[in-house]
Each structure stands twice: as C-alpha cells, then as structure tokens.
CSV table of C-alpha atoms in Angstrom, one decimal:
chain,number,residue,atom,x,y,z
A,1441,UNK,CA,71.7,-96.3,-20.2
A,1442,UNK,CA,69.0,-98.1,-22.0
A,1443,UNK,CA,65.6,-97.6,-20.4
A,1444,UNK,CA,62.8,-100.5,-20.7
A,1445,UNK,CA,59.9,-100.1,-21.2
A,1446,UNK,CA,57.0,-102.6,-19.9
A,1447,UNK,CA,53.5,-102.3,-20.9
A,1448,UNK,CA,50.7,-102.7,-18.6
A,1449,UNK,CA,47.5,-104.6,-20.1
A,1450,UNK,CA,44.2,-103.9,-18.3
A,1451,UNK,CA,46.6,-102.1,-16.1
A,1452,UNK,CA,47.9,-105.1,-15.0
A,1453,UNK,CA,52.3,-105.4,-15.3
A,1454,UNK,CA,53.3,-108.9,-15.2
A,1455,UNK,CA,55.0,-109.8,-12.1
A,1456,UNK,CA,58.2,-110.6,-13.3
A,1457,UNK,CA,58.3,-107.1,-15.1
A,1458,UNK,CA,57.0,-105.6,-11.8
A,1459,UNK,CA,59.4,-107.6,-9.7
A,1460,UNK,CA,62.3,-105.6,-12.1
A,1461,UNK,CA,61.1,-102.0,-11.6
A,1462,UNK,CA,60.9,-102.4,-7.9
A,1463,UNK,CA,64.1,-104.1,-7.5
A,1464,UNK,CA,65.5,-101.1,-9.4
A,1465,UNK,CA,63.7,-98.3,-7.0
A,1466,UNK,CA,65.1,-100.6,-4.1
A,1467,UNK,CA,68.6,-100.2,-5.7
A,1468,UNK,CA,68.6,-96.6,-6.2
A,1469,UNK,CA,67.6,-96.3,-9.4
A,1470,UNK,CA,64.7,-94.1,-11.3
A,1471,UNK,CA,60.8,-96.0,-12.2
A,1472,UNK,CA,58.6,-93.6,-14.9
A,1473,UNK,CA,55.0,-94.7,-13.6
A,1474,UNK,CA,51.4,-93.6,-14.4
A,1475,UNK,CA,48.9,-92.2,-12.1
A,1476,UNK,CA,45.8,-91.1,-12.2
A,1477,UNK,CA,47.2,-87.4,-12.8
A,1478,UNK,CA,50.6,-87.5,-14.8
A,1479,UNK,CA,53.5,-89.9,-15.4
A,1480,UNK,CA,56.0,-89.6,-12.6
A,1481,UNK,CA,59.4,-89.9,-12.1
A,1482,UNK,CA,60.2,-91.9,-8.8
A,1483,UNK,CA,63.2,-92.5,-6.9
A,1484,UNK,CA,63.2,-94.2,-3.4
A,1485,UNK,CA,62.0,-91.1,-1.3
A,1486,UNK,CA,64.3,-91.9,1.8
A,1487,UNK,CA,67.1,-92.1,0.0
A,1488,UNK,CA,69.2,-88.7,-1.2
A,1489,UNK,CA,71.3,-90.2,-3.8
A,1490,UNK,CA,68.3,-91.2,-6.0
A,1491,UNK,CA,66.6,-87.7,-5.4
A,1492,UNK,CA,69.3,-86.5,-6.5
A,1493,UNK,CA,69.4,-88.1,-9.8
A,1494,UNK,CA,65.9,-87.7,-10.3
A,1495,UNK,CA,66.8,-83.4,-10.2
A,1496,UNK,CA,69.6,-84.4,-12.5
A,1497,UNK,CA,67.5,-86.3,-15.3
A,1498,UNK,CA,65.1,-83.7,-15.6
A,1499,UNK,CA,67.3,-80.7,-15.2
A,1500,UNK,CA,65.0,-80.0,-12.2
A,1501,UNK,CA,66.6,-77.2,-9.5
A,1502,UNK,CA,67.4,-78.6,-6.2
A,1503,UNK,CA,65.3,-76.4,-4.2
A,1504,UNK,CA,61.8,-77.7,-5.8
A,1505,UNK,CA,60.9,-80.2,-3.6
A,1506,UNK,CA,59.6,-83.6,-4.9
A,1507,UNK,CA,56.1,-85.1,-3.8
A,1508,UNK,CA,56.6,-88.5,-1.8
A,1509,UNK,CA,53.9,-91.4,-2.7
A,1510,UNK,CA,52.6,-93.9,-0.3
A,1511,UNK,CA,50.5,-96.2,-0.5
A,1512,UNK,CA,49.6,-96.7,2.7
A,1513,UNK,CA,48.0,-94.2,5.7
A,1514,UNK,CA,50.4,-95.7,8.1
A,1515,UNK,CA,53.0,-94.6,6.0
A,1516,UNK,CA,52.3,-90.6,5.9
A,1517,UNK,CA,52.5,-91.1,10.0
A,1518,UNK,CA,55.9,-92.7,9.8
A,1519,UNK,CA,57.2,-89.4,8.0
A,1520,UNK,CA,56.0,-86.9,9.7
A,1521,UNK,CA,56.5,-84.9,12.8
A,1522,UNK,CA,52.9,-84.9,13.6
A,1523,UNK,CA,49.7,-85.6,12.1
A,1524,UNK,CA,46.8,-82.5,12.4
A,1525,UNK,CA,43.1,-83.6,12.7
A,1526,UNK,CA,42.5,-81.7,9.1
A,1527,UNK,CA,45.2,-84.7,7.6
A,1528,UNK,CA,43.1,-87.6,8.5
A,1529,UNK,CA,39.9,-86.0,7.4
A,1530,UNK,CA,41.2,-85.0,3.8
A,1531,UNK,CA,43.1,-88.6,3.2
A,1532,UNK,CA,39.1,-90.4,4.6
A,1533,UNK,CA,37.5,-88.1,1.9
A,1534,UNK,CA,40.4,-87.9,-1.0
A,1535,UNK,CA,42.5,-90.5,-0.5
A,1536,UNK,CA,43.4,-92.7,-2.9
A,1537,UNK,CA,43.3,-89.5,-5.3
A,1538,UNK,CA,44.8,-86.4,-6.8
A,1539,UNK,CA,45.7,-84.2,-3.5
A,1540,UNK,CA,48.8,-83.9,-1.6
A,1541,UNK,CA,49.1,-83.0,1.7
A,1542,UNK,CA,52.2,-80.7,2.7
A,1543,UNK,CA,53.1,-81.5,6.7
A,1544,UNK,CA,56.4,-80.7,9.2
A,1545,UNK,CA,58.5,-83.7,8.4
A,1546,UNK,CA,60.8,-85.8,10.8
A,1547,UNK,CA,64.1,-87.3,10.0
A,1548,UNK,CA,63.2,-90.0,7.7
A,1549,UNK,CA,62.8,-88.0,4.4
A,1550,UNK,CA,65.9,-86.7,3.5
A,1551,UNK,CA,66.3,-82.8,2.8
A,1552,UNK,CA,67.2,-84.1,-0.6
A,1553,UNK,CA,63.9,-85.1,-1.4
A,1554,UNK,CA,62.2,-82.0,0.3
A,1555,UNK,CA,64.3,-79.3,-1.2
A,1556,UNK,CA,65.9,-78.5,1.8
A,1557,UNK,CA,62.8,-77.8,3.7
A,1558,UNK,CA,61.3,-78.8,7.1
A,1559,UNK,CA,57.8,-79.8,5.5
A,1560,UNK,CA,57.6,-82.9,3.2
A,1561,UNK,CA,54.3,-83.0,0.9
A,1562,UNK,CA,53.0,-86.6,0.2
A,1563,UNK,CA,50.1,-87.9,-1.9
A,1564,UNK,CA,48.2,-91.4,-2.3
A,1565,UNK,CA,47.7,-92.1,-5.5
A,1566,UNK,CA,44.9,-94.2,-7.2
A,1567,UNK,CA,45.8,-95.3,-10.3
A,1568,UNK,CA,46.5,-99.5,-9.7
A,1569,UNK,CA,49.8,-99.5,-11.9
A,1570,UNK,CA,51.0,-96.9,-9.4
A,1571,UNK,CA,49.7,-98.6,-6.1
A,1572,UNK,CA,50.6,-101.9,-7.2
A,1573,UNK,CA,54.1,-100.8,-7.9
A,1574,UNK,CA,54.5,-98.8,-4.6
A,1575,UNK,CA,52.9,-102.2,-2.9
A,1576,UNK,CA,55.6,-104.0,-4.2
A,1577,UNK,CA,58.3,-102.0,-4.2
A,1578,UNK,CA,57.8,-101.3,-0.6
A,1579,UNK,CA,59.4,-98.3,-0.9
A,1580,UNK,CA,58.1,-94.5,-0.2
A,1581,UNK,CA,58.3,-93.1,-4.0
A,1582,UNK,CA,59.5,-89.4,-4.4
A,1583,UNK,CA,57.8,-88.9,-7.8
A,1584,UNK,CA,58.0,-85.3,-9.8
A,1585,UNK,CA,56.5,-85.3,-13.4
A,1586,UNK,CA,58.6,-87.6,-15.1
A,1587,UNK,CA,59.5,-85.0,-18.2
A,1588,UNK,CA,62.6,-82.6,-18.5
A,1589,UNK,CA,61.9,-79.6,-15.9
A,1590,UNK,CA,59.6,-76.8,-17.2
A,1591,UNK,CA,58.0,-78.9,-20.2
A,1592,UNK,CA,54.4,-79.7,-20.4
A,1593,UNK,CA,53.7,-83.1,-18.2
A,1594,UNK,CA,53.5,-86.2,-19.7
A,1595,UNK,CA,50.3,-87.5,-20.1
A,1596,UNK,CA,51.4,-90.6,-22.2
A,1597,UNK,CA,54.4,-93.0,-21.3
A,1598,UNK,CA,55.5,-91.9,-25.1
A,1599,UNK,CA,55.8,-88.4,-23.9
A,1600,UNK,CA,58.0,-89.7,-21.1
A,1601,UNK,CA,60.1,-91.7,-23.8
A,1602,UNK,CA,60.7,-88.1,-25.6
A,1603,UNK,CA,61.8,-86.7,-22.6
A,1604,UNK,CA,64.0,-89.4,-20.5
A,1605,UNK,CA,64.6,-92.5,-22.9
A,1606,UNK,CA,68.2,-93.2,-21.9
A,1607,UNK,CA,68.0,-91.0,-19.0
A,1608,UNK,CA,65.9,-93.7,-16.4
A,1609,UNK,CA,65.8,-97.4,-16.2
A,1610,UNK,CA,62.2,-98.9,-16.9
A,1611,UNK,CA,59.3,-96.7,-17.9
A,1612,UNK,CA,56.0,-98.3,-16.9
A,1613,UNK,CA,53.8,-97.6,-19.6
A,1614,UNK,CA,50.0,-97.5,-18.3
A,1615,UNK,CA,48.4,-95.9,-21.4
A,1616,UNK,CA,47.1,-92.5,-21.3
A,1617,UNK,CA,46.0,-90.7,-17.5
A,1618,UNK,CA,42.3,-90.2,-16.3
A,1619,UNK,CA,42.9,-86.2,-15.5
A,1620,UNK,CA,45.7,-84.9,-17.1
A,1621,UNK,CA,46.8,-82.4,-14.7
A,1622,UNK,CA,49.1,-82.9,-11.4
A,1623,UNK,CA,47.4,-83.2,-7.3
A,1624,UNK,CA,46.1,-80.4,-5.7
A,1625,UNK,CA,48.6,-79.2,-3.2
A,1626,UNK,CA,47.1,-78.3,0.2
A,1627,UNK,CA,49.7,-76.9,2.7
A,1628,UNK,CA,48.6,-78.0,6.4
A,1629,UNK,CA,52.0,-77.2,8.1
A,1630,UNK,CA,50.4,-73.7,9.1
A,1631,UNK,CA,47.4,-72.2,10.9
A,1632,UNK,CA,45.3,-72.0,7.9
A,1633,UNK,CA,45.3,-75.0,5.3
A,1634,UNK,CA,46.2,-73.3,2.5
A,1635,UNK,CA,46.2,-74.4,-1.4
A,1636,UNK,CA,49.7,-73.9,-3.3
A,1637,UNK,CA,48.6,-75.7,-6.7
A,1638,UNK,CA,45.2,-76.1,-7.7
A,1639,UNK,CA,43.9,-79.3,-9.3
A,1640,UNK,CA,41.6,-81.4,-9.6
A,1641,UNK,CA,40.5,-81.7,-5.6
A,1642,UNK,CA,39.2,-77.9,-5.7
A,1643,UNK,CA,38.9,-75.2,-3.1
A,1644,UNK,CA,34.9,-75.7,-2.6
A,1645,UNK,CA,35.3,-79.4,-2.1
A,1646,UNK,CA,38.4,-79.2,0.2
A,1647,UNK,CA,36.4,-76.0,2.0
A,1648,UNK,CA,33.4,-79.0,2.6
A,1649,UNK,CA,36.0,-81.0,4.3
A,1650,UNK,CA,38.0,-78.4,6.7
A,1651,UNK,CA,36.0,-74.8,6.4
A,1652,UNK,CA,37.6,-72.5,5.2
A,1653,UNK,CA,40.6,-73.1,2.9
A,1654,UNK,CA,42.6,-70.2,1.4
A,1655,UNK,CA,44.7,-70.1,-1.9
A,1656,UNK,CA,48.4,-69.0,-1.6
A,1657,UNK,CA,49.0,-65.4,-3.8
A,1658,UNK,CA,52.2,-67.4,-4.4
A,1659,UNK,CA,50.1,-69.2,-7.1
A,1660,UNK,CA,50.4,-67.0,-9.4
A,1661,UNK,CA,54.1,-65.5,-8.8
A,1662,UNK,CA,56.7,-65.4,-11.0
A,1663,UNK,CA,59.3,-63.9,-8.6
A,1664,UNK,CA,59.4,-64.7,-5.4
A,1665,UNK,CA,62.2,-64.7,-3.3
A,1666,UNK,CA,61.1,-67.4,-0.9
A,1667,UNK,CA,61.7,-71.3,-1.5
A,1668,UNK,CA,58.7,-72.5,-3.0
A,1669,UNK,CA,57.1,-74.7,-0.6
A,1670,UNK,CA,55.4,-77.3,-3.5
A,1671,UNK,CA,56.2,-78.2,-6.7
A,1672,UNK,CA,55.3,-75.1,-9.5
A,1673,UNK,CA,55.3,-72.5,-7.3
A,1674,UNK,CA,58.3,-70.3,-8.7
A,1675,UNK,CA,59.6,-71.7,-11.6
A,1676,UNK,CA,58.0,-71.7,-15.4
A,1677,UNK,CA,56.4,-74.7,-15.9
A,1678,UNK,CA,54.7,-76.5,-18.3
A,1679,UNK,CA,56.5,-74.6,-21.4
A,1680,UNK,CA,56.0,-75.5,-25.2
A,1681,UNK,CA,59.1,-74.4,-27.1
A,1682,UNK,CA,56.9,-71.8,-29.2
A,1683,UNK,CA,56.0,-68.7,-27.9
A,1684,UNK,CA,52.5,-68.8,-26.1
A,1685,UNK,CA,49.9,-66.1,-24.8
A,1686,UNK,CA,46.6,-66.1,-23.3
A,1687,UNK,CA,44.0,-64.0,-25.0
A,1688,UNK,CA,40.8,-63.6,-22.2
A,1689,UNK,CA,37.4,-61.3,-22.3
A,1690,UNK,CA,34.1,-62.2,-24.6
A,1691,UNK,CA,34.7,-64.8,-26.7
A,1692,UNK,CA,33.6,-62.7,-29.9
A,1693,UNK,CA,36.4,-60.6,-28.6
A,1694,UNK,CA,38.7,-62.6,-27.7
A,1695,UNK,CA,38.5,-64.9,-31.3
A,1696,UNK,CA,38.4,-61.3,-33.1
A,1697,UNK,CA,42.1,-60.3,-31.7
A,1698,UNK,CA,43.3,-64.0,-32.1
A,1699,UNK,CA,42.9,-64.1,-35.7
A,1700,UNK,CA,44.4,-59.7,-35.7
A,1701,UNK,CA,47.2,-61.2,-34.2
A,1702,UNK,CA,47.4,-64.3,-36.1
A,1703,UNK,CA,47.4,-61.8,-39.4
A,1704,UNK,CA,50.0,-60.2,-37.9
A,1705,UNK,CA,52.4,-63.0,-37.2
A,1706,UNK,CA,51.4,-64.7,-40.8
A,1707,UNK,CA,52.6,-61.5,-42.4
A,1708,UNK,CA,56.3,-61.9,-40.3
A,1709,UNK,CA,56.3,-65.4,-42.5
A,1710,UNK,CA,55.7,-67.2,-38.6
A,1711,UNK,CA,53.6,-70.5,-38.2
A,1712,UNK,CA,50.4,-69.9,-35.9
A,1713,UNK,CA,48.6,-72.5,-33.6
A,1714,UNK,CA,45.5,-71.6,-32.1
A,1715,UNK,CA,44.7,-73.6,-28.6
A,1716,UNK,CA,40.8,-73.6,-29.3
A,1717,UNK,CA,37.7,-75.0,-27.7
A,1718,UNK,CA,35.3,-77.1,-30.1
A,1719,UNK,CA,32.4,-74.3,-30.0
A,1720,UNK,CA,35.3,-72.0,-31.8
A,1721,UNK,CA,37.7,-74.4,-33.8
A,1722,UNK,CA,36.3,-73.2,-37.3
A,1723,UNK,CA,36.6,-68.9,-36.3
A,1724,UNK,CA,40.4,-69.2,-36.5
A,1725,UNK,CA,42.1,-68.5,-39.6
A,1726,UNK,CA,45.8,-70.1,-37.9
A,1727,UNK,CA,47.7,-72.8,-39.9
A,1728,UNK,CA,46.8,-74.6,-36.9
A,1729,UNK,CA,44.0,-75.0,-34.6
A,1730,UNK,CA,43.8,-77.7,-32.4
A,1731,UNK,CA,40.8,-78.5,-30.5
A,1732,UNK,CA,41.6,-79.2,-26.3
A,1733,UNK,CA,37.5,-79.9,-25.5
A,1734,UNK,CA,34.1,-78.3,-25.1
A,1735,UNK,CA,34.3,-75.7,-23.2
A,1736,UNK,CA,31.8,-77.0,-20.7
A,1737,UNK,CA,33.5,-80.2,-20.0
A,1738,UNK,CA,36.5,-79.1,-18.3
A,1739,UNK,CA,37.6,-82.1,-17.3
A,1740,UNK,CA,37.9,-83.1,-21.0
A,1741,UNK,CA,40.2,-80.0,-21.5
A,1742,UNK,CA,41.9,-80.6,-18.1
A,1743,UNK,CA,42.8,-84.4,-19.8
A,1744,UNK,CA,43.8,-83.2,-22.8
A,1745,UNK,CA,45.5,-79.2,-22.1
A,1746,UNK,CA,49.4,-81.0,-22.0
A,1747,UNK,CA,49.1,-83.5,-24.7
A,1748,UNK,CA,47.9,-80.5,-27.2
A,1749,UNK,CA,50.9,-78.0,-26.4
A,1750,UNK,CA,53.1,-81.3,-27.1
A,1751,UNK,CA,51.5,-81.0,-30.5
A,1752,UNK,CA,52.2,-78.0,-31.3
A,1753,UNK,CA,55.8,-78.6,-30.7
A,1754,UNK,CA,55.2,-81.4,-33.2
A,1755,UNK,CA,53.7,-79.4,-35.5
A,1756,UNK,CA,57.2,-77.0,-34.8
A,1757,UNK,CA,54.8,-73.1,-34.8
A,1758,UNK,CA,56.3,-70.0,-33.8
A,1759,UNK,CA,53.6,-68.8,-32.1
A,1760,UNK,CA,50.6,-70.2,-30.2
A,1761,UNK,CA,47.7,-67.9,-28.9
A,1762,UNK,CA,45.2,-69.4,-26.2
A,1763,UNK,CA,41.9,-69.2,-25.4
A,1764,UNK,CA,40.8,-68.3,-21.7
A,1765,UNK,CA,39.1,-70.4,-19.5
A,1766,UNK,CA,37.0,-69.8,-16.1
A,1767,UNK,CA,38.6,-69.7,-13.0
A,1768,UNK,CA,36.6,-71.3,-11.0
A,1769,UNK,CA,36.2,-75.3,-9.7
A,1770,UNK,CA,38.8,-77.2,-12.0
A,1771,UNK,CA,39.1,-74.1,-14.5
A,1772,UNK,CA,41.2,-72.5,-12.4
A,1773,UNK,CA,43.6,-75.6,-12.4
A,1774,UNK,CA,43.6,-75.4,-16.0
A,1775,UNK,CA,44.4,-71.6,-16.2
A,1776,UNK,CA,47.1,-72.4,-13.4
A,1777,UNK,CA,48.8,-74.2,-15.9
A,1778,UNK,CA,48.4,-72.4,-18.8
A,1779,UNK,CA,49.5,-69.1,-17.4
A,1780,UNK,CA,52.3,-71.0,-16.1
A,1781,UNK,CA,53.1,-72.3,-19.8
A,1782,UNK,CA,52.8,-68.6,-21.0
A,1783,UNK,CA,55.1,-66.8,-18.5
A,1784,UNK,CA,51.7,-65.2,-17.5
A,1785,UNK,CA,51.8,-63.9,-20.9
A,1786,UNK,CA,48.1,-62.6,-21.4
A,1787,UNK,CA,46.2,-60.1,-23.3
A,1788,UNK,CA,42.7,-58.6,-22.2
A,1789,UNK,CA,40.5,-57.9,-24.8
C-alpha cells in the first residue's frame, strides 16, 4: 500500500485532497490526522472491520479500546446509553479540547472499537484539520495515536511516516501539535467521575466543574488483571528502544547520581542520553543531553517530552536517564508518560 500524504497550509487541506481522505474513512479505510494533542489514527468508529485494521497496523492488542471523535454534541448522544448531567457540563466547559469522556454505550459502536467493553469513551477535538475532516467525512472517527503500539506518540506527521508509511492510506500532515500529550480521560460510567489518564484538562480544573474528581490507582499499574477501561492503562506505552529510568529527589541529587550512573555505563563502552531541563543541560557529562523545556513551563516540556525520546532513538543510545518532574497540574501528565516509557523504572535519590 502506498500512503499519501497531503499537507495542510494554514491548516487548511484543499478540498479535493479532503474530499479523498474522507472518501477513504467512508470506505473503510485508515486517515493519520493531527489534533490538538497527537496524530491519530482513525477508522470509521461504527464500523468493526476498520477497527480492526487500525489494531493490526499498529500492532495494538484488541482489548485497548480506541477513543471515538465527534465533532458534533449531538453526536456523543447518538452513541450512548444515556447522557449524566456531569457530561454536558464538562463538554460546555472543555469541549472542543483535550478531554475524553468514558460513558455506557448503546449498540451503535461496535465492541470492536470499545475493546469489548460496555462503555465507549469519546472526545471533541479542536484542532481545524481534525474538525474539518470529521465535518466532512461525516463519519464518527475511532482514532488511537497513529504510531506502532507502545512507541512514543507522534507529535509530527513525519513521526507518523516512520511508524505507518505503507501501512495506512493518506496521512494528513498538519505540522507539529499545540500540546504534545494525549486527552485527559475522565470515566463518568460510575458513581464517582473518575480520571484514568491524566493530561492536559487536570484534576483541579475538572474538580471546578463536577466537585470532587478522583484518579484511578489503575494509573499507575503495570499488572492488572482487569480490561483497562481507556487507552494506557495496562500496557507499556510510550517506549524508546533504549533503556530508560527516572532519577527523582533534589535536583543537586538527582544530577549528582545521573552523571555516577552515566560513568558507569560509559565505562561498559554504552552510549548515554540525558532527558534534561534547560536550568541543568550543561551538569551532565552524557554523550547526549537533550534539552525537553524549562522546568517551569510545563507545557513546553509537555509539547516537546515524545518528540525528544524519538531523538534519542535517532541518536541510537543505550541508555537514557530522566529527570523528575512535579506531580501536580499537567506535571503529573508528564510523569504519567514518562514512567509509562520507563516500565516505572525509577531511582530515588
């Protein structure tokens, strides 16, 4: 298969391009599209077949369910069983944006696209390649990360090339994303609206919204036995190919035991990369430091965490040692996904 690739300018696809990708969604086939988060993969989300080869072109396992986009309120109603008071408030105060909304679902979203589960979790998104594309296509767009399962996201459409050139027919390429790290997931299919993925949309501000909000200890589980009920709840995520751990405490500390372990790894003839913060870069003695943001602007390092461990598998290290970040607000989005990329691989110094 050879995948296209059309290039949006100003964000704007030209129509005949657009009319192409939404013919193929219509048809069954697989769209690589920006949003405002990452790239994503979509497939028409009422129909199994092409959730089914979305799992198989990123090697995904069947029982992750896949997030269904809408563009359109009226659509979320037409999908699910019911819709709670707390829905309607979240989507008036979120809504085009990066949260997703888990509810019971009714019979129009296949179990293929759910992972076999009752609930179906669906999202708005805001960036205008993405809305004008699911306005067109006038399809309901299951859409994972559009990279091979338990890589870092794709924050580029040339990180979605690497991943699935031959493997999709038409990547949308919208230039680099606005936050780098994939929708909130809030759960409302319970008593208690409950977050399964942190993001951008954080506890305090969802807690504004609906009171109080809790965060599912299934966050940070490698090994649970139940289906996970959103995507990234079970499974390693995120993964550069080189071996990566988290060094937290006091930064003199924790820059101390990076470069002792750097030493260490240097003397084993292994290539080092150092994930640093700009405050830090020139403390490391690694072959490779690269810079993700000042530490105080964590949305800068939330933009720029999955393009950097791509790098590093440019830059083919052995090793890769991390700095900490707080986890709080949208730090604790950041360390979601970096403990994730580690195997919750972390040393406390």
């Amino acid at each position: 298969m050879k995948t296209k690739v059309f290039v949006a300018r100003d964000n704007q696809i030209e129509e005949a391009e657009l009319k192409e990708a939404s013919a193929v969604i219509r048809s069954g086939g697989l769209v690589a599209f920006p949003t405002e988060t990452v790239y994503g993969l979509g497939g028409d989300a009422t129909n199994p077949e092409a959730s089914r080869k979305i799992y198989a072109a990123k090697g995904r396992p069947s029982d992750n369910p896949l997030i269904v986009h809408i563009a359109d309120f009226s659509q979320l109603e037409d999908i699910v069983a019911e819709v709670p008071q707390e829905a309607r408030d979240l989507a008036e105060a979120f809504w085009p944006g990066p949260l997703t909304m888990i509810l019971r679902k009714n019979e129009v979203i296949p179990y293929e696209t759910t992972g076999g589960l009752d609930t179906v979790a669906i999202r708005m998104p805001s960036h205008p390649v993405a809305r004008r594309f699911l306005q067109d296509s006038g399809c309901m767009i299951a859409a994972p990360s559009a990279n091979i399962s338990g890589r870092p996201s794709p924050t580029t459409a040339q990180h979605v090339w690497e991943d699935l050139q031959g493997k999709i027919e038409v990547l949308l390429d919208g230039g680099p994303v606005g936050i780098g790290i994939e929708s909130t997931i809030v759960d409302l299919s319970e008593d208690q609206p409950m977050i399964l993925r942190p993001g951008f949309i954080t506890q305090e501000m969802l807690s504004q919204v609906l009171g109080q909000v809790g965060m599912d200890p299934g966050i940070a589980s490698e090994n649970s036995k139940k289906p996970p009920k959103a995507p990234g709840m079970r499974y390693r995520h995120y993964a550069p190919k080189a071996d990566l751990t988290l060094v937290e405490g006091h930064m003199d500390q924790v820059i101390a035991k990076i470069n002792a372990l750097t030493g260490e790894a240097q003397v084993k003839g292994q290539s080092v990369g150092v994930l640093a913060t700009a405050e830090n870069q020139d403390a490391y003695i690694a072959d490779h430091v690269i810079v993700i943001g000042q530490r105080e602007d964590e949305a800068e390092i939330a933009r720029h965490l999955f393009d950097v461990l791509r790098q590093f598998d440019t830059l083919g290290v052995d090793v890769i040692y991390s700095e900490s970040f707080a986890a709080a607000g949208v730090g604790q989005a950041i360390m979601n996904r970096l403990l994730k990329a580690a195997g919750h691989k972390r040393i406390f110094v």
